[in-house]
Coordinates of C-alpha atoms and ligand atoms in Angstrom, one line a residue:
M6 CA -13.6 -20.4 -12.6
K7 CA -10.5 -20.6 -14.2
T8 CA -7.8 -18.3 -12.8
L9 CA -4.2 -17.6 -13.9
V10 CA -1.7 -16.1 -11.8
W11 CA 1.3 -14.1 -13.0
V12 CA 4.3 -15.3 -11.4
E13 CA 6.9 -12.7 -10.1
H14 CA 10.2 -14.3 -10.4
D15 CA 14.1 -13.6 -11.1
N16 CA 14.5 -16.4 -13.4
K17 CA 15.8 -18.4 -10.6
H18 CA 13.4 -18.2 -7.7
V19 CA 9.7 -17.5 -7.3
K20 CA 9.2 -14.0 -5.4
D21 CA 7.4 -14.1 -2.4
A22 CA 4.7 -11.6 -3.5
T23 CA 3.4 -14.6 -5.9
L24 CA 2.0 -16.5 -2.8
A25 CA -0.5 -14.1 -1.5
T26 CA -1.7 -13.6 -5.2
V27 CA -2.1 -17.5 -5.6
T28 CA -4.1 -17.3 -2.1
A29 CA -6.5 -14.5 -3.6
A30 CA -6.8 -16.6 -6.7
S31 CA -7.8 -19.7 -4.8
K32 CA -10.8 -17.7 -3.4
L33 CA -12.1 -17.5 -7.3
G34 CA -11.7 -21.1 -8.2
E35 CA -9.0 -23.7 -10.1
V36 CA -5.6 -21.9 -9.9
H37 CA -3.2 -21.9 -12.8
L38 CA 0.2 -20.1 -12.9
L39 CA 2.1 -18.7 -15.4
V40 CA 5.9 -18.4 -15.7
A41 CA 7.2 -16.1 -18.7
G42 CA 11.0 -16.1 -18.3
S43 CA 14.3 -17.1 -20.0
G44 CA 16.1 -20.2 -18.8
A45 CA 13.3 -20.4 -16.0
A46 CA 12.2 -24.0 -15.9
G47 CA 13.5 -24.1 -12.0
V48 CA 10.9 -21.4 -11.6
A49 CA 8.2 -23.5 -12.8
D50 CA 9.3 -26.5 -10.8
E51 CA 9.3 -24.5 -7.6
A52 CA 6.1 -22.6 -8.6
A53 CA 4.5 -26.3 -9.1
K54 CA 5.0 -27.3 -5.5
I55 CA 3.0 -24.1 -4.4
A56 CA -0.2 -25.5 -2.4
G57 CA -3.4 -25.3 -4.3
V58 CA -1.7 -25.1 -7.8
G59 CA -3.3 -27.0 -10.5
K60 CA -1.2 -26.2 -13.9
V61 CA 2.2 -24.0 -14.5
H62 CA 2.2 -22.8 -17.9
L63 CA 5.9 -22.1 -18.6
A64 CA 6.6 -19.6 -21.3
D65 CA 10.4 -19.9 -21.9
D66 CA 11.9 -17.5 -24.4
A67 CA 14.4 -14.6 -24.2
A68 CA 11.7 -12.1 -25.0
F69 CA 10.6 -12.8 -21.3
E70 CA 13.8 -12.2 -19.3
H71 CA 13.0 -9.1 -17.9
A72 CA 9.2 -9.4 -18.0
L73 CA 8.9 -6.4 -20.4
A74 CA 5.1 -5.5 -20.0
E75 CA 4.9 -5.3 -23.9
N76 CA 6.0 -8.7 -24.5
V77 CA 4.3 -10.6 -21.7
A78 CA 0.8 -9.1 -22.1
P79 CA 0.1 -10.5 -25.6
L80 CA 1.3 -14.0 -24.2
I81 CA -1.3 -13.6 -21.2
V82 CA -4.1 -12.5 -23.7
T83 CA -3.7 -15.7 -25.5
L84 CA -4.0 -17.7 -22.4
M85 CA -6.7 -15.7 -21.3
E86 CA -8.7 -17.6 -24.0
S87 CA -9.2 -20.7 -21.4
H88 CA -8.9 -18.5 -18.2
D89 CA -11.7 -16.5 -16.6
A90 CA -9.3 -14.1 -14.3
I91 CA -5.6 -12.9 -14.3
L92 CA -4.1 -12.0 -11.1
F93 CA -1.2 -10.0 -10.4
P94 CA 0.7 -9.1 -7.4
S95 CA 0.6 -5.4 -7.0
T96 CA 4.4 -4.9 -7.5
T97 CA 5.9 -2.8 -9.6
T98 CA 6.1 -5.2 -12.4
G99 CA 2.8 -6.7 -11.9
K100 CA 1.5 -2.9 -11.7
N101 CA 3.0 -2.4 -15.0
I102 CA 1.6 -5.4 -16.9
A103 CA -1.8 -5.5 -15.7
P104 CA -3.1 -2.4 -17.3
R105 CA -1.7 -3.6 -20.6
V106 CA -3.6 -6.8 -20.3
A107 CA -6.6 -5.0 -19.1
A108 CA -6.5 -2.7 -22.4
L109 CA -5.9 -5.5 -25.0
L110 CA -9.0 -7.3 -23.3
D111 CA -10.9 -4.3 -23.4
V112 CA -12.1 -4.9 -19.7
M113 CA -11.8 -2.7 -16.7
Q114 CA -8.7 -3.5 -14.2
I115 CA -9.8 -3.9 -10.7
S116 CA -6.7 -2.8 -8.7
D117 CA -5.2 -3.5 -5.3
I118 CA -7.9 -5.7 -4.0
L119 CA -8.0 -6.7 -0.2
S120 CA -10.7 -9.1 -0.5
V121 CA -12.8 -11.7 -2.5
E122 CA -16.3 -11.1 -1.6
S123 CA -17.7 -13.3 -4.6
P124 CA -16.5 -14.4 -8.0
D125 CA -17.4 -10.6 -9.4
T126 CA -17.2 -8.8 -6.2
F127 CA -14.2 -7.5 -4.4
T128 CA -13.0 -4.8 -1.8
R129 CA -10.2 -2.2 -2.4
P130 CA -8.7 0.8 -0.6
I131 CA -9.4 4.3 -2.0
Y132 CA -8.5 7.7 -0.6
A133 CA -5.3 6.5 0.1
G134 CA -6.8 3.7 2.5
N135 CA -9.0 5.9 4.4
A136 CA -11.9 4.4 2.9
I137 CA -12.8 0.7 1.5
A138 CA -14.6 0.3 -2.0
T139 CA -16.8 -2.5 -2.5
V140 CA -16.8 -3.0 -6.3
Q141 CA -18.8 -5.4 -8.6
T142 CA -17.7 -6.0 -12.1
S143 CA -19.6 -7.5 -14.9
D144 CA -16.7 -7.9 -17.3
K145 CA -16.1 -11.2 -18.6
K146 CA -12.6 -11.6 -18.0
L147 CA -11.3 -10.3 -14.5
V148 CA -7.7 -8.7 -14.8
I149 CA -6.9 -7.9 -11.0
T150 CA -3.8 -6.9 -9.0
V151 CA -3.7 -7.9 -5.5
R152 CA -2.4 -6.1 -2.5
G153 CA -0.1 -8.7 -0.9
T154 CA -0.4 -7.5 2.7
A155 CA -4.0 -8.5 2.6
F156 CA -3.8 -12.0 2.0
E157 CA -1.9 -15.0 3.6
K158 CA 1.0 -16.4 1.8
A159 CA 0.3 -19.9 0.2
A160 CA 2.7 -22.6 1.2
T161 CA 5.4 -23.1 -0.8
S162 CA 5.4 -27.0 -0.5
G163 CA 2.6 -29.5 -0.8
G164 CA 1.2 -28.7 -4.1
S165 CA 1.4 -30.9 -7.2
G166 CA 0.7 -29.0 -10.2
T167 CA 1.9 -30.1 -13.5
V168 CA 4.4 -27.7 -15.7
E169 CA 3.4 -27.1 -19.4
A170 CA 5.0 -25.4 -21.9
V171 CA 3.5 -22.8 -24.0
G172 CA 4.5 -20.6 -26.7
G173 CA 4.7 -17.0 -26.9
S174 CA 4.5 -14.5 -29.4
G175 CA 8.0 -13.6 -28.6
D176 CA 9.4 -10.3 -28.9
A177 CA 6.7 -7.5 -29.8
G178 CA 9.5 -5.1 -30.7
L179 CA 8.2 -2.3 -28.6
S180 CA 10.2 -1.8 -25.8
T181 CA 14.0 -3.0 -25.1
F182 CA 15.4 -3.5 -21.7
A183 CA 18.1 -1.0 -21.2
G184 CA 19.5 -2.1 -17.7
A185 CA 18.6 -2.2 -13.9
E186 CA 20.4 -0.5 -11.0
I187 CA 19.3 -2.3 -8.2
A188 CA 20.7 -1.5 -4.6
E189 CA 22.5 -4.7 -3.2
S190 CA 21.4 -5.3 0.5
T191 CA 22.2 -7.8 2.7
R192 CA 19.0 -6.9 4.7
P193 CA 15.9 -8.6 4.3
E194 CA 13.3 -7.2 1.4
L195 CA 11.2 -4.4 2.7
T196 CA 7.9 -5.9 1.6
A197 CA 8.8 -9.3 3.1
A198 CA 10.5 -8.2 6.4
K199 CA 9.1 -8.9 9.9
V200 CA 10.7 -5.7 11.4
I201 CA 11.1 -2.6 9.7
V202 CA 13.1 0.6 11.0
S203 CA 12.2 3.4 9.1
G204 CA 13.5 7.3 9.1
G205 CA 12.1 10.5 7.9
R206 CA 13.1 14.0 7.3
A207 CA 14.2 14.5 10.6
L208 CA 17.6 12.8 10.2
Q209 CA 18.7 15.8 8.3
N210 CA 21.0 14.2 5.8
S211 CA 22.2 10.7 4.4
E212 CA 25.0 10.4 7.0
N213 CA 22.7 10.8 9.8
F214 CA 20.5 8.4 8.4
H215 CA 23.0 5.6 7.6
A216 CA 24.9 6.4 11.1
L217 CA 21.4 6.1 13.3
I218 CA 19.0 3.8 11.3
E219 CA 21.3 1.2 10.2
P220 CA 23.0 0.1 13.3
L221 CA 19.5 -0.2 14.8
A222 CA 18.2 -2.1 11.8
D223 CA 21.1 -4.6 12.0
K224 CA 20.7 -5.0 15.6
L225 CA 17.0 -6.2 15.0
G226 CA 17.8 -8.0 11.6
A227 CA 15.2 -5.4 10.1
A228 CA 14.6 -3.9 6.9
V229 CA 15.4 -0.1 6.4
G230 CA 12.3 2.2 5.2
A231 CA 12.2 5.6 4.8
S232 CA 9.4 8.5 4.2
R233 CA 9.1 10.2 1.1
A234 CA 10.6 13.3 2.6
A235 CA 13.7 11.5 3.5
V236 CA 13.9 9.6 -0.2
D237 CA 13.5 13.1 -2.2
A238 CA 16.3 14.9 0.3
G239 CA 18.2 12.0 -1.2
Y240 CA 19.2 10.3 2.3
V241 CA 18.3 6.9 0.6
P242 CA 17.5 5.6 -3.0
N243 CA 13.7 5.6 -4.2
D244 CA 13.1 1.9 -3.3
Y245 CA 13.1 2.6 0.6
Q246 CA 10.3 4.5 0.3
V247 CA 7.2 3.3 2.3
G248 CA 3.8 4.8 1.4
Q249 CA 0.9 5.7 -1.0
T250 CA 3.4 6.2 -4.0
G251 CA 6.2 3.6 -2.3
K252 CA 5.9 0.3 -0.8
I253 CA 2.9 -1.2 1.3
V254 CA 4.1 -3.0 4.1
A255 CA 2.7 -4.9 7.0
P256 CA 5.3 -6.3 9.4
E257 CA 5.3 -7.6 12.8
V258 CA 7.1 -4.5 14.0
Y259 CA 7.3 -0.9 12.2
I260 CA 9.6 1.5 13.8
A261 CA 9.0 5.2 12.6
I262 CA 11.9 7.4 13.6
G263 CA 11.6 11.1 12.9
I264 CA 8.5 10.6 10.7
S265 CA 5.2 13.0 11.1
G266 CA 2.9 10.3 10.1
A267 CA 1.3 12.2 6.9
I268 CA -1.8 10.4 5.3
Q269 CA 0.4 9.3 2.4
H270 CA 3.0 7.5 4.7
L271 CA 0.3 6.0 7.0
A272 CA -1.3 4.6 3.7
G273 CA 1.8 2.3 3.3
M274 CA 2.1 1.1 6.9
K275 CA -0.8 1.2 9.1
D276 CA -1.5 -2.2 8.9
S277 CA 1.9 -3.4 10.6
K278 CA 1.0 -5.2 13.8
T279 CA 2.8 -3.1 16.1
I280 CA 4.0 0.2 15.4
I281 CA 6.6 2.2 17.5
A282 CA 7.4 5.8 16.9
I283 CA 10.1 8.0 17.8
N284 CA 9.2 11.8 17.4
K285 CA 10.3 15.1 19.5
D286 CA 6.8 16.6 18.8
E287 CA 4.2 14.7 21.1
D288 CA 1.3 16.1 18.6
A289 CA 2.8 14.2 15.6
P290 CA -0.2 12.4 13.6
I291 CA 2.1 9.3 14.0
F292 CA 1.4 8.7 17.8
Q293 CA -2.1 8.3 16.3
V294 CA -1.5 5.0 15.1
A295 CA 1.4 4.1 17.2
D296 CA 1.0 1.4 19.8
I297 CA 4.2 2.7 21.6
G298 CA 5.4 6.1 21.2
L299 CA 8.7 7.8 22.5
V300 CA 8.7 11.6 22.7
G301 CA 12.0 12.8 22.4
D302 CA 15.1 13.8 20.3
L303 CA 15.8 10.9 18.1
F304 CA 19.5 12.0 18.2
K305 CA 19.8 10.8 21.8
I306 CA 16.9 8.0 21.7
V307 CA 18.2 6.0 18.8
P308 CA 21.9 5.6 19.6
E309 CA 20.7 4.8 23.4
L310 CA 18.3 2.1 21.8
T311 CA 20.8 0.4 19.9
E312 CA 23.4 0.3 22.4
K313 CA 20.8 -1.3 24.8
L314 CA 19.6 -3.9 22.6
Ligands
LIG5 P1 8.3 15.6 8.1 O1 6.6 15.7 7.7 O2 9.0 16.9 8.0 O3 8.3 15.0 9.5 C1 9.4 14.9 10.5 C2 9.1 14.7 11.6 O4 10.4 14.6 12.5 C3 8.1 15.4 12.3 O5 7.2 15.2 13.0 C4 9.2 16.4 13.6 O6 8.7 16.5 14.7 C5 9.9 15.2 13.7 N1 11.2 15.5 14.2 C6 12.1 16.4 13.7 N2 13.4 16.6 14.4 C7 13.4 15.6 15.4 C8 14.0 14.9 16.4 N3 15.5 15.3 16.6 N4 13.9 13.9 17.1 C9 12.7 13.2 16.8 N5 11.7 13.7 16.0 C10 12.1 14.7 15.3 N6 5.2 10.4 1.9 C11 5.7 9.2 2.3 O7 6.2 9.2 3.3 N7 5.5 8.0 1.4 C12 4.5 8.2 0.4 O8 4.5 7.4 -0.4 C13 4.2 9.6 0.0 N8 3.6 9.7 -1.2 C14 2.9 10.8 -1.3 C15 2.1 10.8 -2.3 C16 1.7 12.5 -2.6 C17 0.6 12.6 -3.8 C18 1.7 13.5 -2.0 C19 1.1 14.9 -2.1 C20 2.6 13.2 -0.7 C21 3.4 11.9 -0.7 N9 3.8 12.0 0.7 C22 4.6 10.6 1.1 C23 4.8 12.9 1.3 C24 3.9 13.0 2.8 O9 2.5 14.1 2.5 C25 4.9 13.8 3.5 O10 5.0 15.0 3.1 C26 6.1 13.0 4.0 O11 5.4 11.6 4.6 C27 6.8 13.6 5.3 O12 7.8 12.9 5.5 P2 8.5 13.1 7.2 O13 7.5 12.4 7.9 O14 9.9 12.5 7.1 O15 8.7 14.6 7.4

């Protein structure tokens, strides 16, 4: 089986989310990569070094600079004439392109896989991760998104793939890139961080969130996350949200501060290796998944903890 992996990148470097997708693809067969970008030859060279990669298709065109689904999907459809499966990381952009490819190929998309059972059978979470479905497909071409936390990351070195230029159909004329507002941060990226400190509604406002959560995160070299309630209340930007409708994370340590542990929040972090919860309500559901629980007032505990570290 010949598989193609869409490489997530910023036209300079391969993004981490690609690596777990490569591992998932390697369970299906021969792995080829697609780097669609603008001025992205360096990305293709980097991608060719990923362990286990055979060929890297490089489509270098201004139309692919911002990974607009309307431009990238027709390119993938052309490449699917010589591939059996296309895999995307379950990231915002991956999840944007995949359904369009599936529609153009007239197949079902298999979303957010957790494992490859056989070339046509996969597991995936349903009901916010409370049940795992085993799905079998009879489609001839597979369009799959991969949950990054479920697969080991492929090594970034050791591969000896060859880069081959491919022509794309260019700008489909269906969409244009208007701009991006990306929060600048010197902290680790949420989905790649080893430690995450997350705050919830209990922080009460943005000032408290920044004054309590950030110093603790800085001491631990951690990324900062938040519950949806904290995001909706405007304490922090949307891209901090962890959960079913936010980011799925599985760090070594996840510290939930003033977060109740609603099912939709747990769906995004319950696979973390060690969960530490700080909550004043000893019956809060977060304690059901926590390895270490501190019952008390976060306004007292968090400054004390930060100071002692
Ligand atoms: P609350 O539920 O209000 O909990 C606050 C907690 O802080 C309480 O447990 C309280 O005991 C504790 N507390 C209060 N004061 C203190 C104090 N001084 N010291 C210590 N502890 C204190 N939520 C997400 O997080 N992510 C998602 O992706 C997400 N997706 C959703 C999708 C759908 C379709 C729906 C319907 C909901 C979704 N939600 C999501 C919302 C979710 O249901 C909860 O409403 C939300 O997670 C609650 O956030 P919270 O725990 O910060 O707030």
